[in-house]
Amino acid sequence: MAVAERARDRVQQVRPAIIDTDVHNELEPLETIHPYLDEHWLRHLKDFGLRGYSGATYPRFLNRRADAKPPSGKPEGSDCSFTSRQLLDEWNVAYAILNPLTPGAAQLDPEFSAALCTAINDWQVAEWLEPEPRLRGSLNVAYEDGELAAREIDRLGDDRRFAHVLISIRTAEPLGRRKYWPMFDAAVRHHLPLAIHVGGAGGSPAGAAGFHSFYIEDHTGWPMAYQSQVISLIAEGVFERFPGLKVVLIEGGFAWIAPLMWRLDDVHRRLGGEIPDVRRAPSSYIREHFWVTTQPMEEPPRPAQFNRLLDQLAMNDRLMFATDYPHWDFDAPDASIPVRLEPALHRAIMGENAARLYGLNLAS
Amino acid sequence: MAVAERARDRVQQVRPAIIDTDVHNELEPLETIHPYLDEHWLRHLKDFGLRGYSGATYPRFLNRRADAKPPSGKPEGSDCSFTSRQLLDEWNVAYAILNPLTPGAAQLDPEFSAALCTAINDWQVAEWLEPEPRLRGSLNVAYEDGELAAREIDRLGDDRRFAHVLISIRTAEPLGRRKYWPMFDAAVRHHLPLAIHVGGAGGSPAGAAGFHSFYIEDHTGWPMAYQSQVISLIAEGVFERFPGLKVVLIEGGFAWIAPLMWRLDDVHRRLGGEIPDVRRAPSSYIREHFWVTTQPMEEPPRPAQFNRLLDQLAMNDRLMFATDYPHWDFDAPDASIPVRLEPALHRAIMGENAARLYGLNLAS
């Protein structure tokens, strides 16, 4: 639910404390990164600027809550102390996972991309993770080059203040393909989940039939990109190759998962011989390797249907609350779930599932 | 269910008579079309051959039931009298809708494409619709050119032996875009539904992240193409512009429809201002303008979940039985639905819904 306005009028502590698995620390203005780049790459950035893959989504899809402008005058979501106050204090958030969506991770120049990611990760440590112990960071990596991504994961992956490796859902190739495997290997090596957020570009249109006309199509179409990538990760045998790999799907909804499992299991039963590395029913990989976040979720018109959706999905231990702060479609913690859940399940979704995945201690 | 083998061992009349909304009359060998082409285009076909859009699906995705080879020695699905016997007689099929999937409909040379479609439609009349009154044809049209498609619909659209206009789900542009509007206009003018079948190519990969590796991904991914096109048709205001347009989604499943409706309605409530021509909740267009066929449908592991799926969808009057004869994943009429339905609903799906849409008389 879009509750930015209501949230503003409400000062309400959520009990017990929760974990917010999708918060954006905005790298704005871009010059913020300058002190973290070495001379060569700073020069490169100034001389050439950025050049990513074509086919990106709307530049303004990350618009912010009107009330998220910090008194410091900085852009919304770019001021750590204001995020602490407006999100963590106000809503009793024990931990929040930062997902900085930056242009660094998918530059066409691979080494430049890697250098930007290194700078972005150092910026997170210095300006977010050091000052605010309730925050956890995301490793930005040059994900279109598996080796370079692995190099960055090896550099910082043992710093427990980083919660996961972050990539975008729209990649240049289907995500199961081998060029991405060194990144998966490194993530597993450092016990870091791979988190996949809405966004990115890889040259292809979002749909199967060319570029569409409207933002609404872009926004409605994100689950298609997630379906495509889940299919690829399974079909390419990634989870047989990397049995420790955990994947978090952020902001893609989850009502599409059960129908996809049915379809995948059926076609696998009939044609599994094509992909002998895939030894089990595809749905079993999904239930074992995937986690999903709640914002935004598909909300059926009748509450009973939401409960059935959870029953279809059978992944109650994999749903993790998220606000998407400070983006325009922020979900307030007390209004994000359209039905009154049974208390144990509510606690699981609001924090315990994330605590288990990320090794966080909610009692503290 | 894949029941080709079981069907072979079974001689079983289904009562009451049914309507099969997806049967393939195969244009094989391609030379079959020669007598229906004029001299210029026959010369063109012989000199240049075919040249369609890139990015097509697997050429063998239409493989056939092993037992569908006619005694005449013709290719499976290409012999009208054998189709009559093996499908219509054996299963008490009152009517079957032929969906010839041919290379004619999406040639890059638009006039050549239109000429092939004209020949294909004349071939259907002469070799299928004249000899077998239980068959209904599909108008092949050069759908990448709305005007040429409309020209063919105007030529034959009042021949009631054609049930609908047939196109493929993967088009060069999202299907709601204006170049396709003259085709929609002509379909409505002649009271013909627009049927969209799995297949086609438009240059784009099927997923949002480039070309995948395996047939299983292709097969599992078809619902994404359907989602993309349904979004486009609604967002572009097609149903406000053509309130009489009826769309049949063939072979794309339907478990994805309810989640898509929830997501579309939600984003439309928030951002509908971008598309002011779309005056109603997107789900209301879906429930008013779309029909879906049963083969292949997503089959949840527990029968109760299938009933809930129907409840979510709330389109019981829009589901139409299909076998996909003679393709490898043929659904036998007595085994296509995974649960025992209440008799009135079973009759609706097996024939009455199609009878109403296509103006067919099941009692005859």
mmCIF file of N, CA and C in Angstrom, chain B residues 265-357:
data_model
loop_
_atom_site.group_PDB
_atom_site.id
_atom_site.type_symbol
_atom_site.label_atom_id
_atom_site.label_comp_id
_atom_site.label_asym_id
_atom_site.label_seq_id
_atom_site.Cartn_x
_atom_site.Cartn_y
_atom_site.Cartn_z
ATOM 1 N N ASP B 265 -4.097 -3.651 -11.395
ATOM 2 C CA ASP B 265 -5.086 -2.789 -10.745
ATOM 3 C C ASP B 265 -4.415 -1.874 -9.735
ATOM 4 N N ASP B 266 -3.453 -2.431 -9.018
ATOM 5 C CA ASP B 266 -2.776 -1.639 -7.998
ATOM 6 C C ASP B 266 -1.984 -0.494 -8.631
ATOM 7 N N VAL B 267 -1.217 -0.774 -9.652
ATOM 8 C CA VAL B 267 -0.393 0.279 -10.246
ATOM 9 C C VAL B 267 -1.287 1.274 -10.990
ATOM 10 N N HIS B 268 -2.397 0.800 -11.519
ATOM 11 C CA HIS B 268 -3.320 1.713 -12.200
ATOM 12 C C HIS B 268 -3.964 2.676 -11.210
ATOM 13 N N ARG B 269 -4.299 2.177 -10.017
ATOM 14 C CA ARG B 269 -4.848 3.062 -8.984
ATOM 15 C C ARG B 269 -3.866 4.165 -8.635
ATOM 16 N N ARG B 270 -2.580 3.822 -8.618
ATOM 17 C CA ARG B 270 -1.586 4.801 -8.193
ATOM 18 C C ARG B 270 -1.128 5.717 -9.317
ATOM 19 N N LEU B 271 -0.986 5.165 -10.502
ATOM 20 C CA LEU B 271 -0.312 5.888 -11.583
ATOM 21 C C LEU B 271 -1.153 5.973 -12.844
ATOM 22 N N GLY B 272 -2.444 5.752 -12.704
ATOM 23 C CA GLY B 272 -3.307 5.708 -13.872
ATOM 24 C C GLY B 272 -3.272 6.981 -14.711
ATOM 25 N N GLY B 273 -2.865 8.085 -14.099
ATOM 26 C CA GLY B 273 -2.807 9.342 -14.829
ATOM 27 C C GLY B 273 -1.923 9.292 -16.072
ATOM 28 N N GLU B 274 -0.987 8.349 -16.081
ATOM 29 C CA GLU B 274 -0.117 8.237 -17.258
ATOM 30 C C GLU B 274 -0.885 7.772 -18.492
ATOM 31 N N ILE B 275 -1.939 7.011 -18.266
ATOM 32 C CA ILE B 275 -2.678 6.425 -19.386
ATOM 33 C C ILE B 275 -4.168 6.743 -19.229
ATOM 34 N N PRO B 276 -4.509 8.018 -19.460
ATOM 35 C CA PRO B 276 -5.886 8.455 -19.192
ATOM 36 C C PRO B 276 -6.923 7.754 -20.066
ATOM 37 N N ASP B 277 -6.497 7.162 -21.195
ATOM 38 C CA ASP B 277 -7.476 6.439 -22.018
ATOM 39 C C ASP B 277 -7.972 5.170 -21.336
ATOM 40 N N VAL B 278 -7.221 4.719 -20.351
ATOM 41 C CA VAL B 278 -7.621 3.499 -19.648
ATOM 42 C C VAL B 278 -8.504 3.913 -18.486
ATOM 43 N N ARG B 279 -9.804 3.813 -18.677
ATOM 44 C CA ARG B 279 -10.740 4.450 -17.752
ATOM 45 C C ARG B 279 -11.159 3.548 -16.608
ATOM 46 N N ARG B 280 -10.991 2.243 -16.789
ATOM 47 C CA ARG B 280 -11.471 1.309 -15.762
ATOM 48 C C ARG B 280 -10.306 0.520 -15.179
ATOM 49 N N ALA B 281 -10.622 -0.229 -14.115
ATOM 50 C CA ALA B 281 -9.592 -1.104 -13.545
ATOM 51 C C ALA B 281 -9.149 -2.092 -14.622
ATOM 52 N N PRO B 282 -7.833 -2.271 -14.783
ATOM 53 C CA PRO B 282 -7.357 -3.211 -15.809
ATOM 54 C C PRO B 282 -8.010 -4.589 -15.728
ATOM 55 N N SER B 283 -8.258 -5.080 -14.515
ATOM 56 C CA SER B 283 -8.849 -6.422 -14.405
ATOM 57 C C SER B 283 -10.217 -6.485 -15.071
ATOM 58 N N SER B 284 -10.926 -5.365 -15.105
ATOM 59 C CA SER B 284 -12.256 -5.415 -15.716
ATOM 60 C C SER B 284 -12.147 -5.589 -17.231
ATOM 61 N N TYR B 285 -11.098 -5.048 -17.838
ATOM 62 C CA TYR B 285 -10.892 -5.326 -19.268
ATOM 63 C C TYR B 285 -10.553 -6.802 -19.481
ATOM 64 N N ILE B 286 -9.723 -7.328 -18.584
ATOM 65 C CA ILE B 286 -9.344 -8.738 -18.752
ATOM 66 C C ILE B 286 -10.578 -9.618 -18.668
ATOM 67 N N ARG B 287 -11.399 -9.401 -17.652
ATOM 68 C CA ARG B 287 -12.579 -10.255 -17.491
ATOM 69 C C ARG B 287 -13.593 -10.060 -18.610
ATOM 70 N N GLU B 288 -13.568 -8.891 -19.248
ATOM 71 C CA GLU B 288 -14.555 -8.645 -20.301
ATOM 72 C C GLU B 288 -14.068 -9.081 -21.683
ATOM 73 N N HIS B 289 -12.777 -8.964 -21.930
ATOM 74 C CA HIS B 289 -12.298 -9.102 -23.314
ATOM 75 C C HIS B 289 -11.486 -10.370 -23.592
ATOM 76 N N PHE B 290 -11.141 -11.130 -22.568
ATOM 77 C CA PHE B 290 -10.241 -12.260 -22.801
ATOM 78 C C PHE B 290 -10.895 -13.611 -22.567
ATOM 79 N N TRP B 291 -10.464 -14.563 -23.370
ATOM 80 C CA TRP B 291 -10.793 -15.975 -23.214
ATOM 81 C C TRP B 291 -9.468 -16.737 -23.168
ATOM 82 N N VAL B 292 -9.458 -17.883 -22.510
ATOM 83 C CA VAL B 292 -8.226 -18.678 -22.497
ATOM 84 C C VAL B 292 -8.538 -20.138 -22.760
ATOM 85 N N THR B 293 -7.555 -20.836 -23.320
ATOM 86 C CA THR B 293 -7.741 -22.258 -23.596
ATOM 87 C C THR B 293 -7.020 -23.085 -22.529
ATOM 88 N N THR B 294 -7.419 -24.347 -22.439
ATOM 89 C CA THR B 294 -6.978 -25.149 -21.291
ATOM 90 C C THR B 294 -5.626 -25.819 -21.474
ATOM 91 N N GLN B 295 -5.172 -25.982 -22.712
ATOM 92 C CA GLN B 295 -3.961 -26.788 -22.908
ATOM 93 C C GLN B 295 -2.802 -25.899 -23.267
ATOM 94 N N PRO B 296 -1.663 -25.979 -22.579
ATOM 95 C CA PRO B 296 -1.488 -26.699 -21.327
ATOM 96 C C PRO B 296 -1.800 -25.772 -20.168
ATOM 97 N N MET B 297 -2.434 -26.291 -19.152
ATOM 98 C CA MET B 297 -2.680 -25.430 -17.997
ATOM 99 C C MET B 297 -1.747 -25.815 -16.857
ATOM 100 N N GLU B 298 -1.519 -24.837 -15.998
ATOM 101 C CA GLU B 298 -0.701 -25.078 -14.832
ATOM 102 C C GLU B 298 -1.494 -25.983 -13.891
ATOM 103 N N GLU B 299 -0.867 -27.032 -13.420
ATOM 104 C CA GLU B 299 -1.569 -27.960 -12.545
ATOM 105 C C GLU B 299 -0.936 -27.978 -11.168
ATOM 106 N N PRO B 300 -1.599 -27.342 -10.205
ATOM 107 C CA PRO B 300 -1.034 -27.331 -8.848
ATOM 108 C C PRO B 300 -1.041 -28.743 -8.280
ATOM 109 N N PRO B 301 -0.170 -28.995 -7.311
ATOM 110 C CA PRO B 301 -0.032 -30.365 -6.807
ATOM 111 C C PRO B 301 -1.270 -30.875 -6.084
ATOM 112 N N ARG B 302 -2.043 -29.988 -5.457
ATOM 113 C CA ARG B 302 -3.227 -30.460 -4.746
ATOM 114 C C ARG B 302 -4.481 -30.028 -5.507
ATOM 115 N N PRO B 303 -5.427 -30.959 -5.708
ATOM 116 C CA PRO B 303 -6.624 -30.616 -6.480
ATOM 117 C C PRO B 303 -7.358 -29.396 -5.927
ATOM 118 N N ALA B 304 -7.400 -29.252 -4.601
ATOM 119 C CA ALA B 304 -8.120 -28.111 -4.036
ATOM 120 C C ALA B 304 -7.532 -26.802 -4.549
ATOM 121 N N GLN B 305 -6.221 -26.817 -4.812
ATOM 122 C CA GLN B 305 -5.586 -25.598 -5.292
ATOM 123 C C GLN B 305 -6.055 -25.235 -6.697
ATOM 124 N N PHE B 306 -6.423 -26.253 -7.474
ATOM 125 C CA PHE B 306 -6.931 -25.945 -8.807
ATOM 126 C C PHE B 306 -8.264 -25.207 -8.703
ATOM 127 N N ASN B 307 -9.110 -25.673 -7.789
ATOM 128 C CA ASN B 307 -10.389 -24.979 -7.606
ATOM 129 C C ASN B 307 -10.186 -23.539 -7.127
ATOM 130 N N ARG B 308 -9.189 -23.348 -6.276
ATOM 131 C CA ARG B 308 -8.910 -21.983 -5.814
ATOM 132 C C ARG B 308 -8.409 -21.107 -6.951
ATOM 133 N N LEU B 309 -7.661 -21.735 -7.839
ATOM 134 C CA LEU B 309 -7.162 -21.020 -9.008
ATOM 135 C C LEU B 309 -8.338 -20.502 -9.828
ATOM 136 N N LEU B 310 -9.323 -21.360 -10.027
ATOM 137 C CA LEU B 310 -10.516 -20.931 -10.767
ATOM 138 C C LEU B 310 -11.235 -19.818 -10.012
ATOM 139 N N ASP B 311 -11.246 -19.926 -8.697
ATOM 140 C CA ASP B 311 -11.912 -18.912 -7.879
ATOM 141 C C ASP B 311 -11.192 -17.564 -7.978
ATOM 142 N N GLN B 312 -9.867 -17.592 -7.902
ATOM 143 C CA GLN B 312 -9.055 -16.376 -8.077
ATOM 144 C C GLN B 312 -9.341 -15.718 -9.408
ATOM 145 N N LEU B 313 -9.358 -16.552 -10.437
ATOM 146 C CA LEU B 313 -9.458 -16.051 -11.800
ATOM 147 C C LEU B 313 -10.844 -15.475 -12.068
ATOM 148 N N ALA B 314 -11.876 -16.152 -11.544
ATOM 149 C CA ALA B 314 -13.267 -15.724 -11.747
ATOM 150 C C ALA B 314 -13.573 -15.513 -13.223
ATOM 151 N N MET B 315 -13.117 -16.432 -14.045
ATOM 152 C CA MET B 315 -13.406 -16.376 -15.484
ATOM 153 C C MET B 315 -13.886 -17.744 -15.977
ATOM 154 N N ASN B 316 -14.739 -18.387 -15.156
ATOM 155 C CA ASN B 316 -15.207 -19.735 -15.517
ATOM 156 C C ASN B 316 -15.934 -19.772 -16.854
ATOM 157 N N ASP B 317 -16.517 -18.638 -17.238
ATOM 158 C CA ASP B 317 -17.225 -18.611 -18.524
ATOM 159 C C ASP B 317 -16.269 -18.315 -19.683
ATOM 160 N N ARG B 318 -14.971 -18.226 -19.399
ATOM 161 C CA ARG B 318 -13.997 -17.878 -20.427
ATOM 162 C C ARG B 318 -12.959 -18.965 -20.681
ATOM 163 N N LEU B 319 -13.073 -20.080 -19.984
ATOM 164 C CA LEU B 319 -12.111 -21.169 -20.179
ATOM 165 C C LEU B 319 -12.642 -22.109 -21.252
ATOM 166 N N MET B 320 -11.789 -22.445 -22.198
ATOM 167 C CA MET B 320 -12.241 -23.273 -23.317
ATOM 168 C C MET B 320 -11.286 -24.442 -23.511
ATOM 169 N N PHE B 321 -11.874 -25.611 -23.589
ATOM 170 C CA PHE B 321 -11.094 -26.834 -23.754
ATOM 171 C C PHE B 321 -10.305 -26.826 -25.074
ATOM 172 N N ALA B 322 -9.094 -27.377 -25.021
ATOM 173 C CA ALA B 322 -8.273 -27.528 -26.224
ATOM 174 C C ALA B 322 -7.397 -28.761 -26.066
ATOM 175 N N THR B 323 -7.148 -29.437 -27.198
ATOM 176 C CA THR B 323 -6.263 -30.616 -27.138
ATOM 177 C C THR B 323 -4.842 -30.330 -27.606
ATOM 178 N N ASP B 324 -4.702 -29.341 -28.514
ATOM 179 C CA ASP B 324 -3.426 -29.104 -29.197
ATOM 180 C C ASP B 324 -3.080 -30.236 -30.174
ATOM 181 N N TYR B 325 -4.052 -31.027 -30.564
ATOM 182 C CA TYR B 325 -3.817 -32.079 -31.557
ATOM 183 C C TYR B 325 -3.154 -31.507 -32.800
ATOM 184 N N PRO B 326 -2.179 -32.143 -33.418
ATOM 185 C CA PRO B 326 -1.551 -33.425 -33.080
ATOM 186 C C PRO B 326 -0.217 -33.245 -32.360
ATOM 187 N N HIS B 327 -0.039 -32.147 -31.639
ATOM 188 C CA HIS B 327 1.272 -31.879 -31.054
ATOM 189 C C HIS B 327 1.560 -32.824 -29.885
ATOM 190 N N TRP B 328 2.843 -32.885 -29.561
ATOM 191 C CA TRP B 328 3.305 -33.892 -28.612
ATOM 192 C C TRP B 328 2.653 -33.770 -27.246
ATOM 193 N N ASP B 329 2.250 -32.548 -26.882
ATOM 194 C CA ASP B 329 1.684 -32.388 -25.541
ATOM 195 C C ASP B 329 0.159 -32.373 -25.562
ATOM 196 N N PHE B 330 -0.404 -33.075 -26.533
ATOM 197 C CA PHE B 330 -1.852 -33.318 -26.648
ATOM 198 C C PHE B 330 -2.507 -33.596 -25.289
ATOM 199 N N ASP B 331 -3.628 -32.911 -25.050
ATOM 200 C CA ASP B 331 -4.435 -33.173 -23.851
ATOM 201 C C ASP B 331 -5.681 -33.951 -24.256
ATOM 202 N N ALA B 332 -5.818 -35.163 -23.791
ATOM 203 C CA ALA B 332 -7.024 -35.931 -24.128
ATOM 204 C C ALA B 332 -8.234 -35.332 -23.413
ATOM 205 N N PRO B 333 -9.385 -35.347 -24.078
ATOM 206 C CA PRO B 333 -10.581 -34.723 -23.498
ATOM 207 C C PRO B 333 -10.985 -35.288 -22.143
ATOM 208 N N ASP B 334 -10.696 -36.525 -21.883
ATOM 209 C CA ASP B 334 -11.138 -37.080 -20.594
ATOM 210 C C ASP B 334 -10.055 -36.978 -19.518
ATOM 211 N N ALA B 335 -8.966 -36.304 -19.828
ATOM 212 C CA ALA B 335 -7.882 -36.254 -18.838
ATOM 213 C C ALA B 335 -7.257 -34.868 -18.740
ATOM 214 N N SER B 336 -7.903 -33.876 -19.329
ATOM 215 C CA SER B 336 -7.214 -32.583 -19.401
ATOM 216 C C SER B 336 -7.358 -31.763 -18.128
ATOM 217 N N ILE B 337 -8.408 -31.989 -17.388
ATOM 218 C CA ILE B 337 -8.644 -31.152 -16.199
ATOM 219 C C ILE B 337 -8.296 -31.958 -14.955
ATOM 220 N N PRO B 338 -7.442 -31.421 -14.098
ATOM 221 C CA PRO B 338 -6.879 -32.246 -13.026
ATOM 222 C C PRO B 338 -7.818 -32.506 -11.857
ATOM 223 N N VAL B 339 -8.998 -31.942 -11.866
ATOM 224 C CA VAL B 339 -9.939 -32.222 -10.770
ATOM 225 C C VAL B 339 -11.302 -32.549 -11.379
ATOM 226 N N ARG B 340 -12.146 -33.172 -10.573
ATOM 227 C CA ARG B 340 -13.514 -33.425 -11.036
ATOM 228 C C ARG B 340 -14.311 -32.144 -10.785
ATOM 229 N N LEU B 341 -14.758 -31.538 -11.860
ATOM 230 C CA LEU B 341 -15.493 -30.285 -11.732
ATOM 231 C C LEU B 341 -16.975 -30.574 -11.580
ATOM 232 N N GLU B 342 -17.652 -29.610 -11.058
ATOM 233 C CA GLU B 342 -19.114 -29.657 -10.957
ATOM 234 C C GLU B 342 -19.614 -29.708 -12.411
ATOM 235 N N PRO B 343 -20.644 -30.554 -12.706
ATOM 236 C CA PRO B 343 -20.985 -30.858 -14.106
ATOM 237 C C PRO B 343 -21.265 -29.640 -14.988
ATOM 238 N N ALA B 344 -21.940 -28.632 -14.449
ATOM 239 C CA ALA B 344 -22.265 -27.472 -15.295
ATOM 240 C C ALA B 344 -20.981 -26.770 -15.737
ATOM 241 N N LEU B 345 -20.030 -26.660 -14.811
ATOM 242 C CA LEU B 345 -18.760 -26.013 -15.163
ATOM 243 C C LEU B 345 -17.985 -26.879 -16.157
ATOM 244 N N HIS B 346 -18.014 -28.180 -15.955
ATOM 245 C CA HIS B 346 -17.325 -29.071 -16.879
ATOM 246 C C HIS B 346 -17.881 -28.916 -18.293
ATOM 247 N N ARG B 347 -19.201 -28.873 -18.409
ATOM 248 C CA ARG B 347 -19.820 -28.700 -19.733
ATOM 249 C C ARG B 347 -19.442 -27.350 -20.335
ATOM 250 N N ALA B 348 -19.394 -26.335 -19.483
ATOM 251 C CA ALA B 348 -19.042 -25.000 -19.983
ATOM 252 C C ALA B 348 -17.645 -25.010 -20.578
ATOM 253 N N ILE B 349 -16.707 -25.589 -19.846
ATOM 254 C CA ILE B 349 -15.321 -25.590 -20.313
ATOM 255 C C ILE B 349 -15.159 -26.482 -21.543
ATOM 256 N N MET B 350 -15.826 -27.619 -21.539
ATOM 257 C CA MET B 350 -15.631 -28.578 -22.635
ATOM 258 C C MET B 350 -16.328 -28.154 -23.924
ATOM 259 N N GLY B 351 -17.227 -27.178 -23.849
ATOM 260 C CA GLY B 351 -17.877 -26.817 -25.107
ATOM 261 C C GLY B 351 -18.730 -25.554 -25.081
ATOM 262 N N GLU B 352 -19.500 -25.372 -24.019
ATOM 263 C CA GLU B 352 -20.489 -24.292 -24.073
ATOM 264 C C GLU B 352 -19.857 -22.905 -24.143
ATOM 265 N N ASN B 353 -18.744 -22.723 -23.445
ATOM 266 C CA ASN B 353 -18.092 -21.403 -23.512
ATOM 267 C C ASN B 353 -17.634 -21.095 -24.939
ATOM 268 N N ALA B 354 -17.050 -22.089 -25.577
ATOM 269 C CA ALA B 354 -16.598 -21.889 -26.958
ATOM 270 C C ALA B 354 -17.790 -21.706 -27.893
ATOM 271 N N ALA B 355 -18.855 -22.469 -27.660
ATOM 272 C CA ALA B 355 -20.048 -22.339 -28.510
ATOM 273 C C ALA B 355 -20.565 -20.907 -28.466
ATOM 274 N N ARG B 356 -20.575 -20.326 -27.283
ATOM 275 C CA ARG B 356 -21.072 -18.959 -27.131
ATOM 276 C C ARG B 356 -20.136 -17.964 -27.832
ATOM 277 N N LEU B 357 -18.841 -18.112 -27.590
ATOM 278 C CA LEU B 357 -17.900 -17.161 -28.202
ATOM 279 C C LEU B 357 -17.942 -17.239 -29.720
#
